[in-house]
Amino acid sequence: MSDSFHAATGGSSPLLAVEGLTKVYPTGKKALGGIDVVIDRPQLVAVIGSSGAGKSTFIRCINRLVEPTSGRILLNGEDIVALDRKGLRAARRRIGMIFQEYNLVERLSVMQNVLSGRLGYVGLIASLRWRFPPEDIQAAFALLDRVGLDGYHNQRADALSGGQRQRVGIARALMQRPDLLLLDEPTASLDPKTSRQIMRLVRELVAERQTPAIINIHDVALARAYADRIIGLRDGIVVFDAEASALTEAALTEIYGAEDWAPAPSEDDDEPALIGMRP
């Protein structure tokens, strides 16, 4: 690891260290141009930027759903990029992923979807027969209660609302007992009220479980209201990395380009338009 990382973390190994991360697609398009990011404590980190800035690529490189072109991604000191297929499978158990489109098995029950977070641990035969240890089942019930889905365990996933499906996805990711959570635009398909509820839930879970989370998000208002830290990408480069309260109009212009960043007037008293407001 570079001297700059040691300096940033006091010489200790950070939870996550991304060093010189690049991604160039076969077409020649450079999605990431050398990203350095350190997360040395549990916090909710929002990644913002224009469409095509590299947000989703960055998130997906961390668990190698997208293969990096170069660079290192160290999770608790282990370089994810250098792992072979078997090592990557083991590492992905420690990285919970929450998707925009939920990625649930629609015909299965809520409980079965949540328990699928343990498939990497119970063995092939047991997983095919949906046989899980009692402690896993108890943990799944506890998580469903925590995410606001107590009593929904027998519901089919396709009978749920979008917000409920996203809560199932969060519970499934937490069943992995991950060291890191990745969220790829989890509120993009949700209405404003449900989006706020999901962001509030994620922030609370990060604090309760002391698990860092990185969220790729388009909504600047949500990022400022709920994230501890914001990373701004522009053309695959980090142009802003600071606490959410430091995201000024000048910083927004650096990330997105020139615009009038004054808050839009709100027609709904329950949804304040002031983007700096924390609920």
C-alpha positions as CSV (number, residue, x, y, z in Angstrom):
1,M,0.0,0.0,0.0
2,S,1.3,3.5,-0.8
3,D,2.7,5.9,1.8
4,S,-0.3,8.2,1.3
5,F,-2.6,5.5,2.5
6,H,-0.5,4.8,5.5
7,A,-0.5,8.5,6.3
8,A,-4.2,8.7,5.9
9,T,-4.9,5.8,8.3
10,G,-2.1,6.3,10.8
11,G,-0.2,3.3,9.5
12,S,-3.1,0.8,10.2
13,S,-4.9,-1.2,7.5
14,P,-8.1,0.6,6.5
15,L,-11.4,-1.1,6.1
16,L,-11.3,-0.4,2.4
17,A,-8.5,1.1,0.3
18,V,-8.9,1.7,-3.4
19,E,-5.6,2.7,-5.1
20,G,-5.1,3.8,-8.7
21,L,-8.3,2.1,-9.9
22,T,-8.8,2.4,-13.7
23,K,-11.3,0.8,-16.0
24,V,-11.0,1.0,-19.8
25,Y,-13.7,-0.8,-21.8
26,P,-12.8,-2.7,-25.0
27,T,-14.3,0.2,-27.0
28,G,-11.5,2.4,-25.6
29,K,-13.8,4.4,-23.3
30,K,-12.1,5.2,-20.1
31,A,-14.7,4.9,-17.3
32,L,-12.3,5.3,-14.4
33,G,-9.1,7.3,-14.7
34,G,-7.2,6.4,-11.5
35,I,-9.3,6.5,-8.3
36,D,-7.8,6.6,-4.8
37,V,-10.3,6.2,-1.9
38,V,-9.8,5.2,1.7
39,I,-12.6,4.2,4.1
40,D,-11.1,3.8,7.6
41,R,-14.3,3.7,9.7
42,P,-17.9,2.7,9.5
43,Q,-19.7,5.5,7.5
44,L,-22.2,6.0,4.7
45,V,-20.4,7.2,1.7
46,A,-22.4,8.6,-1.2
47,V,-20.9,8.7,-4.7
48,I,-22.5,11.3,-6.9
49,G,-21.9,12.6,-10.5
50,S,-23.4,13.0,-13.9
51,S,-24.6,10.0,-15.9
52,G,-21.5,8.4,-17.3
53,A,-19.2,9.8,-14.7
54,G,-18.2,6.3,-13.5
55,K,-20.3,5.9,-10.4
56,S,-21.8,2.5,-11.2
57,T,-18.5,1.3,-12.6
58,F,-16.7,2.3,-9.4
59,I,-19.2,0.4,-7.2
60,R,-19.1,-2.7,-9.4
61,C,-15.3,-2.8,-9.6
62,I,-15.1,-3.2,-5.9
63,N,-16.7,-6.6,-6.0
64,R,-15.5,-7.3,-9.5
65,L,-18.9,-7.4,-11.1
66,V,-16.9,-5.2,-13.5
67,E,-13.3,-6.2,-13.9
68,P,-10.8,-3.4,-13.2
69,T,-8.2,-2.6,-15.8
70,S,-5.6,-1.8,-13.2
71,G,-5.2,-0.7,-9.6
72,R,-5.8,-2.3,-6.2
73,I,-8.9,-2.8,-4.0
74,L,-8.0,-3.8,-0.5
75,L,-10.8,-5.0,1.8
76,N,-9.3,-5.4,5.3
77,G,-5.9,-5.7,3.6
78,E,-6.9,-8.4,1.0
79,D,-6.5,-7.3,-2.6
80,I,-9.8,-8.2,-4.3
81,V,-8.3,-7.5,-7.8
82,A,-5.6,-10.2,-7.3
83,L,-7.9,-13.0,-6.2
84,D,-8.6,-16.1,-8.3
85,R,-12.1,-17.3,-8.9
86,K,-12.3,-19.3,-5.7
87,G,-10.8,-16.5,-3.6
88,L,-13.2,-14.0,-5.2
89,R,-16.2,-16.2,-4.3
90,A,-15.0,-16.1,-0.7
91,A,-14.4,-12.4,-0.7
92,R,-17.9,-11.7,-2.1
93,R,-19.4,-13.3,0.9
94,R,-18.0,-10.3,2.8
95,I,-19.4,-7.7,0.4
96,G,-23.2,-7.2,0.5
97,M,-24.7,-5.8,-2.7
98,I,-28.0,-4.0,-3.0
99,F,-29.3,-3.3,-6.5
100,Q,-31.6,-0.7,-8.0
101,E,-33.9,-3.4,-9.5
102,Y,-33.8,-5.5,-6.2
103,N,-32.5,-8.7,-7.9
104,L,-35.0,-10.8,-5.9
105,V,-36.3,-14.2,-7.0
106,E,-39.9,-13.1,-7.6
107,R,-41.6,-16.5,-7.2
108,L,-39.9,-17.2,-3.8
109,S,-41.0,-16.0,-0.4
110,V,-39.6,-13.0,1.4
111,M,-37.9,-15.4,3.9
112,Q,-36.4,-17.5,1.1
113,N,-35.0,-14.4,-0.5
114,V,-33.5,-13.2,2.7
115,L,-32.0,-16.6,3.5
116,S,-30.3,-16.6,0.1
117,G,-27.8,-14.3,1.7
118,R,-26.4,-17.4,3.4
119,L,-26.2,-19.6,0.4
120,G,-22.4,-19.2,0.2
121,Y,-22.1,-20.7,3.7
122,V,-24.4,-23.7,4.0
123,G,-23.2,-25.9,1.2
124,L,-24.7,-26.9,-2.1
125,I,-27.0,-29.7,-1.0
126,A,-28.4,-27.9,1.9
127,S,-28.9,-24.7,-0.2
128,L,-30.8,-26.7,-2.9
129,R,-33.1,-28.1,-0.2
130,W,-33.3,-24.7,1.6
131,R,-32.0,-26.2,4.8
132,F,-30.5,-23.6,7.0
133,P,-29.3,-23.7,10.6
134,P,-31.8,-22.5,13.2
135,E,-29.5,-19.5,14.0
136,D,-29.7,-18.3,10.4
137,I,-33.5,-18.6,10.4
138,Q,-33.7,-16.6,13.7
139,A,-31.3,-14.0,12.3
140,A,-33.5,-13.7,9.2
141,F,-36.6,-13.1,11.3
142,A,-34.8,-10.5,13.3
143,L,-33.6,-8.7,10.2
144,L,-37.1,-8.7,8.7
145,D,-38.4,-7.1,11.9
146,R,-35.5,-4.5,11.8
147,V,-36.2,-3.4,8.2
148,G,-39.9,-3.1,8.9
149,L,-41.2,-6.3,7.3
150,D,-42.3,-8.3,10.4
151,G,-45.0,-10.7,9.4
152,Y,-44.1,-10.6,5.7
153,H,-41.9,-13.8,5.7
154,N,-44.4,-15.9,3.7
155,Q,-45.3,-13.3,1.2
156,R,-44.0,-13.8,-2.4
157,A,-41.5,-11.2,-3.5
158,D,-43.6,-10.3,-6.5
159,A,-46.5,-9.3,-4.2
160,L,-44.4,-6.5,-2.6
161,S,-44.2,-2.8,-3.3
162,G,-40.9,-1.4,-4.6
163,G,-39.9,-0.1,-1.1
164,Q,-40.7,-3.4,0.5
165,R,-38.6,-5.2,-2.1
166,Q,-35.7,-2.9,-1.5
167,R,-36.0,-3.7,2.3
168,V,-35.8,-7.4,1.4
169,G,-32.7,-6.7,-0.6
170,I,-31.1,-4.9,2.4
171,A,-32.0,-7.8,4.7
172,R,-30.6,-10.3,2.3
173,A,-27.3,-8.4,2.0
174,L,-27.1,-8.1,5.8
175,M,-27.6,-11.9,6.1
176,Q,-24.1,-12.2,4.7
177,R,-22.8,-10.5,7.8
178,P,-20.7,-8.4,5.4
179,D,-17.6,-6.2,6.1
180,L,-18.8,-3.8,3.4
181,L,-22.2,-2.8,1.8
182,L,-22.4,-1.6,-1.8
183,L,-25.7,0.0,-3.0
184,D,-26.1,0.7,-6.7
185,E,-28.8,3.4,-7.0
186,P,-31.2,1.8,-4.5
187,T,-33.7,4.6,-4.6
188,A,-33.8,5.3,-8.3
189,S,-37.1,3.4,-8.8
190,L,-38.8,4.7,-5.6
191,D,-41.0,7.6,-4.8
192,P,-39.5,10.5,-2.7
193,K,-41.0,9.4,0.6
194,T,-39.9,5.8,0.2
195,S,-36.5,6.9,-0.9
196,R,-36.1,8.9,2.3
197,Q,-37.2,5.9,4.4
198,I,-34.7,3.6,2.7
199,M,-31.8,6.1,3.1
200,R,-32.7,6.6,6.7
201,L,-32.8,2.9,7.3
202,V,-29.4,2.4,5.6
203,R,-27.8,5.2,7.6
204,E,-29.2,3.6,10.9
205,L,-27.9,0.2,9.9
206,V,-24.4,1.5,9.2
207,A,-24.3,3.0,12.7
208,E,-25.9,0.0,14.4
209,R,-23.8,-2.7,12.7
210,Q,-20.6,-0.6,12.3
211,T,-20.5,-1.7,8.6
212,P,-19.3,0.9,6.1
213,A,-21.5,1.4,3.0
214,I,-20.9,3.0,-0.4
215,I,-24.0,4.2,-2.3
216,N,-24.1,5.3,-5.9
217,I,-26.9,7.9,-6.0
218,H,-28.2,10.5,-8.4
219,D,-30.2,12.5,-5.9
220,V,-28.0,15.1,-4.4
221,A,-30.6,16.1,-1.8
222,L,-30.7,12.6,-0.4
223,A,-26.9,12.3,-0.5
224,R,-26.6,15.6,1.5
225,A,-29.3,14.7,3.9
226,Y,-28.2,11.1,4.8
227,A,-24.6,10.5,3.9
228,D,-21.7,11.1,6.2
229,R,-19.3,11.6,3.3
230,I,-19.7,12.4,-0.4
231,I,-17.4,11.5,-3.2
232,G,-18.0,13.4,-6.5
233,L,-16.9,11.9,-9.8
234,R,-16.4,13.7,-13.1
235,D,-15.2,11.8,-16.2
236,G,-14.0,8.9,-14.0
237,I,-11.9,11.1,-11.7
238,V,-12.5,12.1,-8.0
239,V,-13.0,15.8,-8.0
240,F,-14.6,16.0,-4.5
241,D,-14.2,13.9,-1.3
242,A,-15.3,15.4,2.0
243,E,-18.0,15.4,4.6
244,A,-21.5,15.9,3.3
245,S,-21.8,19.3,4.9
246,A,-18.9,20.6,2.8
247,L,-20.8,20.0,-0.5
248,T,-21.1,23.7,-1.5
249,E,-22.5,25.1,-4.7
250,A,-18.9,25.5,-6.0
251,A,-18.3,21.8,-5.3
252,L,-21.5,20.9,-7.2
253,T,-20.3,23.0,-10.1
254,E,-17.0,21.2,-10.1
255,I,-18.8,17.8,-10.2
256,Y,-21.6,18.6,-12.6
257,G,-20.7,21.8,-14.4
258,A,-22.3,25.2,-14.2
259,E,-25.9,25.4,-13.0
260,D,-28.1,27.4,-10.6
261,W,-27.9,25.3,-7.5
262,A,-30.4,27.3,-5.5
263,P,-33.1,25.0,-3.9
264,A,-36.2,24.6,-6.0
265,P,-39.4,25.8,-4.3
266,S,-41.3,23.0,-2.6
267,E,-45.0,22.3,-3.0
268,D,-45.0,19.6,-0.3
269,D,-44.4,20.6,3.3
270,D,-43.5,17.0,4.2
271,E,-40.7,16.9,1.6
272,P,-38.4,20.0,2.3
273,A,-36.6,21.2,-0.8
274,L,-33.6,22.5,1.2
275,I,-30.9,20.1,0.0
276,G,-28.7,20.8,3.0
277,M,-31.4,19.8,5.5
278,R,-31.0,16.6,7.6
279,P,-34.2,15.0,8.7
